[in-house]
Amino acid sequence: MNTTIGDRVRALREFRDVTQEQLAERADVHVDTIRKLEQNVRQSARINTLRALARALDVQLERLVGQPTVTRELSEDGGLIALRDAVQDITALPGVLADDNLEDPPDAETWTSSVKDATDQYWSGEYTGLSDTLPLLLRDGRAIARESDTEQVWQKLALAYQLAASLSAQAGHPDWAFAAVEKQLAAAQRASDPLMEGMAISTLSWVLLRQGRWEQAQDVAERKADALEPSFRHATPEQFAVYGNLLVAAATPAARRDNRADANVFLNMAEAAATRSGSVHAYGSAFSVVDVLTQQVNIALAGQEPEPAEALRLSRKVDVEDITRPVHSAAYRVDVAQAQYQTGDVDGALDTLLEVERDQPEWIRFQTLAAATVREMLEAERRRNTPLRGLAARLGVDPAL
């Protein structure tokens, strides 16, 4: 029997020895929402409500909603546990003796090419394949950096840790992600690369967002954006791209905190930077006007009073074909599906989600927003919808509602 969100809320609440009324007060949500969840009258709630409950219960959101934290296939050499071990490298701790019998790493050029391939895997949603290769990539990178100690190697090692942080967060392990960002920042400093350091802060902001630390997520990104603000006359496209990514990173938690005015200011500044920079692929990411436009859609759905009609209006400005990263395209379309559902277009929302699943069958399993939308659709369905129930089963949402 599947465990529902309400079952988890009740178990955690009882473990904390608080009443429904006390939890409602701590989370600043209506007590009736908690009652209906625990009685399984409701199978889900808005993401912001779930985040508030998770924070009040002092657990990660992933544990509350039951997000999958495993890849689809078992690996002989890699996998998520191997990734954890590679990120939390015990040989880097003071007093721990390293194993001298490790195989020699590849040459720096071959390893650098592997980092590029791993970046492509991440943005294509190939998480199982990436979890196979990334642990060894990190170990080899550290060995090469010890031997070569060049700024170029450290810059690529910082990028490898950025991939580790991103994959860990997507797979529901934000604590591993935080540790990876620490290593990314240290490598960026060894590379003497302030722009890579800026991308690390952008990644950190996203990890903090996944941990529910919204105020800190906004603060670190906003401060770094101020520090790296480029000259509009003399800056390079890469400087605009990193600056713009930081502004986008600051906008998301601002909107989650119901500070939509600040979020829109950040995005307007980011759009101006994107207009100036053009389309840029650098530092393991991408930045362009369409990247900012998709975030405007996301922001319209954030906070306690989402604006799904506005999100759909904004989506008409987005040409999906212009989105260069497959995972980003999928994330944008999940936002559109949520907006479609909230405006009453249930069939459109289902079609969009099924399209995303066809394109990104592994990626979508890790997306709490997609699962939450499907739960709401199941609760509200008036006739038995076989495609919806099939999708729910594949996403780990209890189809027997």
mmCIF file of C-alpha atoms in Angstrom:
data_model
loop_
_atom_site.group_PDB
_atom_site.id
_atom_site.type_symbol
_atom_site.label_atom_id
_atom_site.label_comp_id
_atom_site.label_asym_id
_atom_site.label_seq_id
_atom_site.Cartn_x
_atom_site.Cartn_y
_atom_site.Cartn_z
ATOM 1 C CA MET A 1 0.000 0.000 0.000
ATOM 2 C CA ASN A 2 1.337 3.416 -0.973
ATOM 3 C CA THR A 3 1.991 5.941 1.781
ATOM 4 C CA THR A 4 0.260 9.257 1.096
ATOM 5 C CA ILE A 5 1.425 12.761 1.911
ATOM 6 C CA GLY A 6 -1.256 12.879 4.594
ATOM 7 C CA ASP A 7 0.090 9.686 6.169
ATOM 8 C CA ARG A 8 3.543 11.253 6.324
ATOM 9 C CA VAL A 9 2.214 14.514 7.772
ATOM 10 C CA ARG A 10 0.349 12.629 10.485
ATOM 11 C CA ALA A 11 3.309 10.374 11.352
ATOM 12 C CA LEU A 12 5.733 13.297 11.519
ATOM 13 C CA ARG A 13 3.291 15.446 13.483
ATOM 14 C CA GLU A 14 2.737 12.690 16.036
ATOM 15 C CA PHE A 15 6.484 12.084 16.232
ATOM 16 C CA ARG A 16 6.925 15.785 16.992
ATOM 17 C CA ASP A 17 4.088 15.524 19.549
ATOM 18 C CA VAL A 18 2.144 18.501 18.209
ATOM 19 C CA THR A 19 -1.563 18.815 17.527
ATOM 20 C CA GLN A 20 -3.070 19.644 14.160
ATOM 21 C CA GLU A 21 -3.848 23.118 15.476
ATOM 22 C CA GLN A 22 -0.272 23.661 16.657
ATOM 23 C CA LEU A 23 1.129 22.495 13.324
ATOM 24 C CA ALA A 24 -1.273 24.808 11.485
ATOM 25 C CA GLU A 25 -0.059 27.736 13.561
ATOM 26 C CA ARG A 26 3.626 26.876 13.065
ATOM 27 C CA ALA A 27 3.197 26.464 9.308
ATOM 28 C CA ASP A 28 0.745 29.358 8.901
ATOM 29 C CA VAL A 29 -1.718 27.173 7.005
ATOM 30 C CA HIS A 30 -5.390 26.481 7.684
ATOM 31 C CA VAL A 31 -5.967 23.606 10.107
ATOM 32 C CA ASP A 32 -8.665 22.242 7.782
ATOM 33 C CA THR A 33 -5.970 21.627 5.149
ATOM 34 C CA ILE A 34 -4.039 19.458 7.602
ATOM 35 C CA ARG A 35 -7.181 17.561 8.649
ATOM 36 C CA LYS A 36 -8.130 16.786 5.048
ATOM 37 C CA LEU A 37 -4.589 15.676 4.205
ATOM 38 C CA GLU A 38 -4.340 13.382 7.226
ATOM 39 C CA GLN A 39 -7.790 11.922 6.536
ATOM 40 C CA ASN A 40 -6.769 11.404 2.883
ATOM 41 C CA VAL A 41 -9.737 13.484 1.805
ATOM 42 C CA ARG A 42 -7.103 15.511 -0.016
ATOM 43 C CA GLN A 43 -4.089 13.845 -1.543
ATOM 44 C CA SER A 44 -2.004 16.958 -2.019
ATOM 45 C CA ALA A 45 -1.802 20.735 -1.593
ATOM 46 C CA ARG A 46 -0.054 23.621 -3.276
ATOM 47 C CA ILE A 47 3.731 23.351 -3.317
ATOM 48 C CA ASN A 48 4.078 26.406 -1.072
ATOM 49 C CA THR A 49 1.742 24.811 1.496
ATOM 50 C CA LEU A 50 3.737 21.580 1.418
ATOM 51 C CA ARG A 51 6.983 23.516 1.828
ATOM 52 C CA ALA A 52 5.516 25.357 4.829
ATOM 53 C CA LEU A 53 4.410 22.066 6.419
ATOM 54 C CA ALA A 54 7.812 20.482 5.792
ATOM 55 C CA ARG A 55 9.559 23.444 7.391
ATOM 56 C CA ALA A 56 7.203 23.390 10.396
ATOM 57 C CA LEU A 57 7.838 19.644 10.798
ATOM 58 C CA ASP A 58 11.601 20.208 10.420
ATOM 59 C CA VAL A 59 12.019 17.802 7.492
ATOM 60 C CA GLN A 60 13.067 18.175 3.891
ATOM 61 C CA LEU A 61 10.260 18.612 1.375
ATOM 62 C CA GLU A 62 11.459 15.527 -0.496
ATOM 63 C CA ARG A 63 10.751 13.348 2.539
ATOM 64 C CA LEU A 64 7.271 14.775 2.985
ATOM 65 C CA VAL A 65 6.162 14.272 -0.615
ATOM 66 C CA GLY A 66 8.024 10.988 -1.112
ATOM 67 C CA GLN A 67 10.138 12.191 -4.034
ATOM 68 C CA PRO A 68 12.074 9.353 -5.739
ATOM 69 C CA THR A 69 15.748 9.451 -4.762
ATOM 70 C CA VAL A 70 17.027 6.634 -6.965
ATOM 71 C CA THR A 71 17.943 6.359 -10.629
ATOM 72 C CA ARG A 72 16.162 3.956 -12.949
ATOM 73 C CA GLU A 73 18.886 1.339 -13.319
ATOM 74 C CA LEU A 74 21.526 -0.139 -11.033
ATOM 75 C CA SER A 75 25.131 0.603 -11.887
ATOM 76 C CA GLU A 76 28.209 -1.571 -11.657
ATOM 77 C CA ASP A 77 30.656 1.213 -10.780
ATOM 78 C CA GLY A 78 28.768 4.453 -10.235
ATOM 79 C CA GLY A 79 25.358 5.420 -8.916
ATOM 80 C CA LEU A 80 24.071 7.975 -6.449
ATOM 81 C CA ILE A 81 25.763 6.441 -3.410
ATOM 82 C CA ALA A 82 29.071 6.494 -5.270
ATOM 83 C CA LEU A 83 28.351 10.125 -6.103
ATOM 84 C CA ARG A 84 27.802 10.880 -2.422
ATOM 85 C CA ASP A 85 31.122 9.243 -1.573
ATOM 86 C CA ALA A 86 32.892 11.211 -4.294
ATOM 87 C CA VAL A 87 31.409 14.520 -3.102
ATOM 88 C CA GLN A 88 31.984 13.799 0.583
ATOM 89 C CA ASP A 89 35.601 12.827 -0.064
ATOM 90 C CA ILE A 90 36.991 11.515 3.212
ATOM 91 C CA THR A 91 40.592 11.776 1.982
ATOM 92 C CA ALA A 92 40.193 15.577 1.975
ATOM 93 C CA LEU A 93 39.681 15.562 5.741
ATOM 94 C CA PRO A 94 42.652 16.434 7.993
ATOM 95 C CA GLY A 95 44.416 13.362 9.319
ATOM 96 C CA VAL A 96 42.847 10.878 6.871
ATOM 97 C CA LEU A 97 45.481 8.937 4.896
ATOM 98 C CA ALA A 98 44.780 8.610 1.178
ATOM 99 C CA ASP A 99 44.880 5.323 -0.727
ATOM 100 C CA ASP A 100 48.087 5.265 -2.781
ATOM 101 C CA ASN A 101 46.936 2.362 -4.986
ATOM 102 C CA LEU A 102 44.477 4.289 -7.139
ATOM 103 C CA GLU A 103 44.734 3.993 -10.926
ATOM 104 C CA ASP A 104 46.485 6.784 -12.779
ATOM 105 C CA PRO A 105 44.008 9.412 -14.010
ATOM 106 C CA PRO A 106 43.635 10.222 -17.723
ATOM 107 C CA ASP A 107 45.447 13.179 -19.236
ATOM 108 C CA ALA A 108 43.958 16.612 -18.599
ATOM 109 C CA GLU A 109 42.673 17.048 -22.166
ATOM 110 C CA THR A 110 40.779 13.738 -22.155
ATOM 111 C CA TRP A 111 39.329 14.506 -18.725
ATOM 112 C CA THR A 112 38.240 18.011 -19.807
ATOM 113 C CA SER A 113 36.388 16.482 -22.759
ATOM 114 C CA SER A 114 34.643 14.107 -20.330
ATOM 115 C CA VAL A 115 33.439 17.071 -18.251
ATOM 116 C CA LYS A 116 31.815 18.534 -21.374
ATOM 117 C CA ASP A 117 30.142 15.188 -22.131
ATOM 118 C CA ALA A 118 28.843 15.012 -18.542
ATOM 119 C CA THR A 119 27.405 18.514 -18.861
ATOM 120 C CA ASP A 120 25.544 17.448 -22.000
ATOM 121 C CA GLN A 121 24.219 14.389 -20.135
ATOM 122 C CA TYR A 122 22.840 16.530 -17.328
ATOM 123 C CA TRP A 123 20.998 18.957 -19.590
ATOM 124 C CA SER A 124 19.631 16.041 -21.622
ATOM 125 C CA GLY A 125 18.132 14.474 -18.483
ATOM 126 C CA GLU A 126 20.332 11.354 -18.648
ATOM 127 C CA TYR A 127 20.617 11.046 -14.873
ATOM 128 C CA THR A 128 21.356 7.334 -14.704
ATOM 129 C CA GLY A 129 24.219 7.631 -17.162
ATOM 130 C CA LEU A 130 25.551 10.722 -15.426
ATOM 131 C CA SER A 131 25.431 9.059 -12.002
ATOM 132 C CA ASP A 132 27.554 6.265 -13.503
ATOM 133 C CA THR A 133 30.303 8.541 -14.812
ATOM 134 C CA LEU A 134 30.349 11.515 -12.438
ATOM 135 C CA PRO A 135 31.895 9.823 -9.339
ATOM 136 C CA LEU A 136 34.982 8.744 -11.307
ATOM 137 C CA LEU A 137 35.071 12.109 -13.067
ATOM 138 C CA LEU A 138 35.356 13.861 -9.697
ATOM 139 C CA ARG A 139 38.048 11.497 -8.409
ATOM 140 C CA ASP A 140 40.086 11.847 -11.614
ATOM 141 C CA GLY A 141 39.662 15.606 -11.553
ATOM 142 C CA ARG A 142 41.014 15.883 -8.029
ATOM 143 C CA ALA A 143 44.010 13.735 -8.965
ATOM 144 C CA ILE A 144 44.716 15.778 -12.101
ATOM 145 C CA ALA A 145 44.429 19.020 -10.111
ATOM 146 C CA ARG A 146 46.977 17.726 -7.588
ATOM 147 C CA GLU A 147 49.392 16.919 -10.405
ATOM 148 C CA SER A 148 48.812 19.849 -12.763
ATOM 149 C CA ASP A 149 47.499 22.581 -10.427
ATOM 150 C CA THR A 150 46.567 24.847 -13.341
ATOM 151 C CA GLU A 151 43.741 27.365 -13.341
ATOM 152 C CA GLN A 152 42.140 25.633 -16.336
ATOM 153 C CA VAL A 153 41.970 22.283 -14.521
ATOM 154 C CA TRP A 154 40.547 23.881 -11.389
ATOM 155 C CA GLN A 155 37.941 25.690 -13.495
ATOM 156 C CA LYS A 156 36.792 22.406 -15.040
ATOM 157 C CA LEU A 157 36.818 20.705 -11.637
ATOM 158 C CA ALA A 158 34.538 23.477 -10.366
ATOM 159 C CA LEU A 159 32.192 22.708 -13.259
ATOM 160 C CA ALA A 160 32.249 18.992 -12.387
ATOM 161 C CA TYR A 161 31.219 19.827 -8.816
ATOM 162 C CA GLN A 162 28.460 22.050 -10.193
ATOM 163 C CA LEU A 163 27.122 19.003 -12.039
ATOM 164 C CA ALA A 164 27.358 16.964 -8.833
ATOM 165 C CA ALA A 165 25.416 19.608 -6.918
ATOM 166 C CA SER A 166 22.746 19.840 -9.595
ATOM 167 C CA LEU A 167 22.285 16.076 -9.936
ATOM 168 C CA SER A 168 22.206 15.595 -6.150
ATOM 169 C CA ALA A 169 19.527 18.266 -5.739
ATOM 170 C CA GLN A 170 17.429 16.875 -8.591
ATOM 171 C CA ALA A 171 17.647 13.401 -7.050
ATOM 172 C CA GLY A 172 16.336 14.683 -3.710
ATOM 173 C CA HIS A 173 19.641 14.923 -1.829
ATOM 174 C CA PRO A 174 20.115 18.662 -1.138
ATOM 175 C CA ASP A 175 22.631 18.017 1.651
ATOM 176 C CA TRP A 176 24.990 16.317 -0.788
ATOM 177 C CA ALA A 177 24.358 19.203 -3.175
ATOM 178 C CA PHE A 178 25.383 21.735 -0.528
ATOM 179 C CA ALA A 179 28.650 19.857 0.038
ATOM 180 C CA ALA A 180 29.291 19.803 -3.719
ATOM 181 C CA VAL A 181 28.770 23.573 -3.966
ATOM 182 C CA GLU A 182 31.334 24.065 -1.191
ATOM 183 C CA LYS A 183 33.841 22.145 -3.317
ATOM 184 C CA GLN A 184 32.805 24.096 -6.415
ATOM 185 C CA LEU A 185 33.454 27.422 -4.684
ATOM 186 C CA ALA A 186 36.849 26.252 -3.443
ATOM 187 C CA ALA A 187 37.835 25.099 -6.949
ATOM 188 C CA ALA A 188 36.596 28.376 -8.501
ATOM 189 C CA GLN A 189 38.832 30.310 -6.122
ATOM 190 C CA ARG A 190 41.825 28.111 -7.042
ATOM 191 C CA ALA A 191 40.989 28.870 -10.684
ATOM 192 C CA SER A 192 40.977 32.620 -9.934
ATOM 193 C CA ASP A 193 37.707 32.748 -11.877
ATOM 194 C CA PRO A 194 35.144 35.187 -10.420
ATOM 195 C CA LEU A 195 32.544 34.216 -13.032
ATOM 196 C CA MET A 196 32.733 30.520 -12.081
ATOM 197 C CA GLU A 197 32.420 31.657 -8.484
ATOM 198 C CA GLY A 198 29.306 33.558 -9.519
ATOM 199 C CA MET A 199 27.844 30.431 -11.137
ATOM 200 C CA ALA A 200 28.610 28.530 -7.943
ATOM 201 C CA ILE A 201 26.589 31.074 -5.981
ATOM 202 C CA SER A 202 23.747 30.690 -8.482
ATOM 203 C CA THR A 203 23.870 26.925 -7.889
ATOM 204 C CA LEU A 204 24.020 27.502 -4.125
ATOM 205 C CA SER A 205 20.909 29.691 -4.334
ATOM 206 C CA TRP A 206 19.049 26.872 -6.103
ATOM 207 C CA VAL A 207 20.180 24.328 -3.499
ATOM 208 C CA LEU A 208 19.041 26.631 -0.680
ATOM 209 C CA LEU A 209 15.711 26.997 -2.487
ATOM 210 C CA ARG A 210 15.340 23.210 -2.529
ATOM 211 C CA GLN A 211 16.079 23.188 1.207
ATOM 212 C CA GLY A 212 13.307 25.731 1.820
ATOM 213 C CA ARG A 213 15.799 28.443 2.850
ATOM 214 C CA TRP A 214 14.188 31.075 0.662
ATOM 215 C CA GLU A 215 15.474 34.224 2.345
ATOM 216 C CA GLN A 216 19.071 33.004 2.210
ATOM 217 C CA ALA A 217 18.614 31.804 -1.378
ATOM 218 C CA GLN A 218 17.592 35.284 -2.457
ATOM 219 C CA ASP A 219 20.214 37.045 -0.355
ATOM 220 C CA VAL A 220 23.274 35.156 -1.618
ATOM 221 C CA ALA A 221 22.263 35.517 -5.274
ATOM 222 C CA GLU A 222 21.341 39.180 -4.958
ATOM 223 C CA ARG A 223 24.592 40.086 -3.186
ATOM 224 C CA LYS A 224 26.721 38.262 -5.745
ATOM 225 C CA ALA A 225 24.831 39.873 -8.627
ATOM 226 C CA ASP A 226 25.555 43.293 -7.122
ATOM 227 C CA ALA A 227 29.241 42.382 -6.800
ATOM 228 C CA LEU A 228 29.483 41.183 -10.421
ATOM 229 C CA GLU A 229 27.241 43.790 -12.062
ATOM 230 C CA PRO A 230 28.830 44.372 -15.485
ATOM 231 C CA SER A 231 29.404 47.532 -17.452
ATOM 232 C CA PHE A 232 26.744 47.642 -20.153
ATOM 233 C CA ARG A 233 29.288 49.234 -22.516
ATOM 234 C CA HIS A 234 32.326 47.041 -21.972
ATOM 235 C CA ALA A 235 31.238 43.690 -20.459
ATOM 236 C CA THR A 236 31.645 40.362 -22.242
ATOM 237 C CA PRO A 237 28.684 38.090 -23.068
ATOM 238 C CA GLU A 238 29.891 35.681 -20.345
ATOM 239 C CA GLN A 239 29.806 38.459 -17.733
ATOM 240 C CA PHE A 240 26.235 39.335 -18.696
ATOM 241 C CA ALA A 241 25.280 35.632 -18.625
ATOM 242 C CA VAL A 242 26.582 34.981 -15.114
ATOM 243 C CA TYR A 243 25.073 38.241 -13.860
ATOM 244 C CA GLY A 244 21.740 37.352 -15.457
ATOM 245 C CA ASN A 245 21.745 33.837 -14.019
ATOM 246 C CA LEU A 246 22.264 35.317 -10.545
ATOM 247 C CA LEU A 247 19.330 37.698 -11.038
ATOM 248 C CA VAL A 248 17.110 34.800 -12.125
ATOM 249 C CA ALA A 249 18.312 32.834 -9.093
ATOM 250 C CA ALA A 250 17.346 35.742 -6.812
ATOM 251 C CA ALA A 251 13.934 36.164 -8.447
ATOM 252 C CA THR A 252 12.696 32.645 -7.723
ATOM 253 C CA PRO A 253 12.956 32.700 -3.896
ATOM 254 C CA ALA A 254 11.671 36.288 -3.854
ATOM 255 C CA ALA A 255 8.498 35.079 -5.557
ATOM 256 C CA ARG A 256 8.225 32.079 -3.225
ATOM 257 C CA ARG A 257 8.256 34.598 -0.350
ATOM 258 C CA ASP A 258 5.353 36.463 -2.015
ATOM 259 C CA ASN A 259 7.640 39.346 -2.917
ATOM 260 C CA ARG A 260 6.567 39.378 -6.546
ATOM 261 C CA ALA A 261 7.528 43.038 -7.043
ATOM 262 C CA ASP A 262 11.199 42.328 -6.271
ATOM 263 C CA ALA A 263 11.065 39.158 -8.372
ATOM 264 C CA ASN A 264 9.828 41.123 -11.391
ATOM 265 C CA VAL A 265 12.533 43.751 -10.914
ATOM 266 C CA PHE A 266 15.185 41.022 -10.927
ATOM 267 C CA LEU A 267 13.725 39.454 -14.076
ATOM 268 C CA ASN A 268 13.450 42.792 -15.892
ATOM 269 C CA MET A 269 17.129 43.408 -15.183
ATOM 270 C CA ALA A 270 17.956 39.858 -16.302
ATOM 271 C CA GLU A 271 16.043 40.364 -19.563
ATOM 272 C CA ALA A 272 18.006 43.558 -20.230
ATOM 273 C CA ALA A 273 21.241 41.650 -19.632
ATOM 274 C CA ALA A 274 20.098 38.843 -21.963
ATOM 275 C CA THR A 275 19.215 41.337 -24.679
ATOM 276 C CA ARG A 276 22.714 42.749 -24.375
ATOM 277 C CA SER A 277 24.511 39.385 -24.237
ATOM 278 C CA GLY A 278 22.601 37.392 -26.823
ATOM 279 C CA SER A 279 22.471 33.609 -26.455
ATOM 280 C CA VAL A 280 25.394 32.404 -24.339
ATOM 281 C CA HIS A 281 26.524 28.889 -23.419
ATOM 282 C CA ALA A 282 29.169 29.088 -20.716
ATOM 283 C CA TYR A 283 30.043 27.731 -17.284
ATOM 284 C CA GLY A 284 27.889 24.669 -17.731
ATOM 285 C CA SER A 285 24.713 26.641 -18.299
ATOM 286 C CA ALA A 286 22.923 28.800 -20.846
ATOM 287 C CA PHE A 287 21.520 32.305 -20.816
ATOM 288 C CA SER A 288 19.302 34.089 -23.308
ATOM 289 C CA VAL A 289 16.094 36.091 -23.503
ATOM 290 C CA VAL A 290 14.007 32.911 -23.755
ATOM 291 C CA ASP A 291 15.572 31.609 -20.515
ATOM 292 C CA VAL A 292 14.335 34.739 -18.756
ATOM 293 C CA LEU A 293 10.884 34.530 -20.377
ATOM 294 C CA THR A 294 10.378 30.966 -19.141
ATOM 295 C CA GLN A 295 11.270 32.112 -15.637
ATOM 296 C CA GLN A 296 8.611 34.812 -15.849
ATOM 297 C CA VAL A 297 6.081 32.011 -16.338
ATOM 298 C CA ASN A 298 7.450 30.193 -13.301
ATOM 299 C CA ILE A 299 7.315 33.339 -11.155
ATOM 300 C CA ALA A 300 3.675 33.948 -12.051
ATOM 301 C CA LEU A 301 2.829 30.578 -10.458
ATOM 302 C CA ALA A 302 4.800 31.167 -7.252
ATOM 303 C CA GLY A 303 3.661 32.371 -3.846
ATOM 304 C CA GLN A 304 0.412 32.042 -1.942
ATOM 305 C CA GLU A 305 -1.606 33.749 -4.708
ATOM 306 C CA PRO A 306 -0.459 32.293 -8.032
ATOM 307 C CA GLU A 307 -1.612 33.861 -11.280
ATOM 308 C CA PRO A 308 -2.079 30.955 -13.714
ATOM 309 C CA ALA A 309 -3.864 33.056 -16.332
ATOM 310 C CA GLU A 310 -0.941 35.481 -16.329
ATOM 311 C CA ALA A 311 1.457 32.537 -16.597
ATOM 312 C CA LEU A 312 -0.345 31.332 -19.733
ATOM 313 C CA ARG A 313 -0.330 34.855 -21.180
ATOM 314 C CA LEU A 314 3.414 35.064 -20.609
ATOM 315 C CA SER A 315 3.897 31.594 -22.102
ATOM 316 C CA ARG A 316 2.643 32.893 -25.442
ATOM 317 C CA LYS A 317 5.868 34.909 -25.682
ATOM 318 C CA VAL A 318 7.964 31.724 -25.415
ATOM 319 C CA ASP A 319 8.991 29.713 -28.466
ATOM 320 C CA VAL A 320 9.835 26.275 -27.071
ATOM 321 C CA GLU A 321 12.093 25.622 -30.058
ATOM 322 C CA ASP A 322 14.371 28.427 -28.825
ATOM 323 C CA ILE A 323 15.048 26.641 -25.507
ATOM 324 C CA THR A 324 18.412 24.979 -26.030
ATOM 325 C CA ARG A 325 18.497 22.655 -23.011
ATOM 326 C CA PRO A 326 16.069 19.686 -23.070
ATOM 327 C CA VAL A 327 15.675 19.607 -19.267
ATOM 328 C CA HIS A 328 14.921 23.340 -19.185
ATOM 329 C CA SER A 329 12.306 22.864 -21.893
ATOM 330 C CA ALA A 330 10.704 20.090 -19.846
ATOM 331 C CA ALA A 331 10.672 22.196 -16.663
ATOM 332 C CA TYR A 332 9.028 25.073 -18.506
ATOM 333 C CA ARG A 333 6.318 22.800 -19.921
ATOM 334 C CA VAL A 334 5.578 21.397 -16.441
ATOM 335 C CA ASP A 335 4.945 25.007 -15.358
ATOM 336 C CA VAL A 336 2.625 25.450 -18.330
ATOM 337 C CA ALA A 337 0.773 22.250 -17.407
ATOM 338 C CA GLN A 338 0.210 23.532 -13.890
ATOM 339 C CA ALA A 339 -1.131 26.817 -15.250
ATOM 340 C CA GLN A 340 -3.408 24.942 -17.666
ATOM 341 C CA TYR A 341 -4.815 22.819 -14.856
ATOM 342 C CA GLN A 342 -5.361 25.789 -12.545
ATOM 343 C CA THR A 343 -7.302 27.616 -15.262
ATOM 344 C CA GLY A 344 -9.568 24.608 -15.848
ATOM 345 C CA ASP A 345 -7.886 23.112 -18.921
ATOM 346 C CA VAL A 346 -7.469 19.616 -17.487
ATOM 347 C CA ASP A 347 -7.130 17.879 -20.855
ATOM 348 C CA GLY A 348 -4.511 20.378 -21.984
ATOM 349 C CA ALA A 349 -2.555 19.919 -18.769
ATOM 350 C CA LEU A 350 -2.574 16.138 -19.141
ATOM 351 C CA ASP A 351 -1.487 16.347 -22.783
ATOM 352 C CA THR A 352 1.395 18.634 -21.804
ATOM 353 C CA LEU A 353 2.555 16.349 -18.993
ATOM 354 C CA LEU A 354 2.365 13.263 -21.197
ATOM 355 C CA GLU A 355 4.412 15.093 -23.831
ATOM 356 C CA VAL A 356 7.046 15.952 -21.214
ATOM 357 C CA GLU A 357 7.107 12.341 -20.039
ATOM 358 C CA ARG A 358 7.668 11.140 -23.616
ATOM 359 C CA ASP A 359 10.594 13.543 -23.955
ATOM 360 C CA GLN A 360 12.042 13.142 -20.442
ATOM 361 C CA PRO A 361 10.841 9.854 -18.901
ATOM 362 C CA GLU A 362 13.571 9.773 -16.249
ATOM 363 C CA TRP A 363 13.707 13.472 -15.394
ATOM 364 C CA ILE A 364 9.972 13.838 -14.736
ATOM 365 C CA ARG A 365 10.046 11.179 -12.007
ATOM 366 C CA PHE A 366 12.128 13.529 -9.848
ATOM 367 C CA GLN A 367 9.830 16.551 -10.235
ATOM 368 C CA THR A 368 7.702 17.307 -7.186
ATOM 369 C CA LEU A 369 5.656 19.905 -9.099
ATOM 370 C CA ALA A 370 4.662 17.396 -11.782
ATOM 371 C CA ALA A 371 3.651 14.835 -9.146
ATOM 372 C CA ALA A 372 1.729 17.450 -7.133
ATOM 373 C CA THR A 373 -0.190 18.561 -10.224
ATOM 374 C CA VAL A 374 -1.085 14.965 -11.081
ATOM 375 C CA ARG A 375 -2.309 14.382 -7.500
ATOM 376 C CA GLU A 376 -4.611 17.400 -7.751
ATOM 377 C CA MET A 377 -5.893 16.208 -11.127
ATOM 378 C CA LEU A 378 -6.669 12.769 -9.702
ATOM 379 C CA GLU A 379 -8.595 14.248 -6.804
ATOM 380 C CA ALA A 380 -10.698 16.409 -9.104
ATOM 381 C CA GLU A 381 -11.369 13.938 -11.927
ATOM 382 C CA ARG A 382 -15.048 13.297 -12.632
ATOM 383 C CA ARG A 383 -14.543 10.251 -14.813
ATOM 384 C CA ARG A 384 -11.954 7.542 -14.747
ATOM 385 C CA ASN A 385 -9.130 8.788 -16.942
ATOM 386 C CA THR A 386 -6.870 5.899 -17.917
ATOM 387 C CA PRO A 387 -3.972 8.022 -19.322
ATOM 388 C CA LEU A 388 -4.003 10.149 -16.158
ATOM 389 C CA ARG A 389 -3.947 7.097 -13.902
ATOM 390 C CA GLY A 390 -1.156 5.539 -15.916
ATOM 391 C CA LEU A 391 0.909 8.706 -15.597
ATOM 392 C CA ALA A 392 0.169 8.830 -11.866
ATOM 393 C CA ALA A 393 1.393 5.267 -11.420
ATOM 394 C CA ARG A 394 4.607 5.961 -13.320
ATOM 395 C CA LEU A 395 5.276 9.068 -11.198
ATOM 396 C CA GLY A 396 4.707 7.139 -7.967
ATOM 397 C CA VAL A 397 1.397 8.874 -7.240
ATOM 398 C CA ASP A 398 -1.178 6.502 -5.746
ATOM 399 C CA PRO A 399 -3.634 5.774 -8.597
ATOM 400 C CA ALA A 400 -6.219 4.179 -6.302
ATOM 401 C CA LEU A 401 -7.911 7.429 -5.247
#
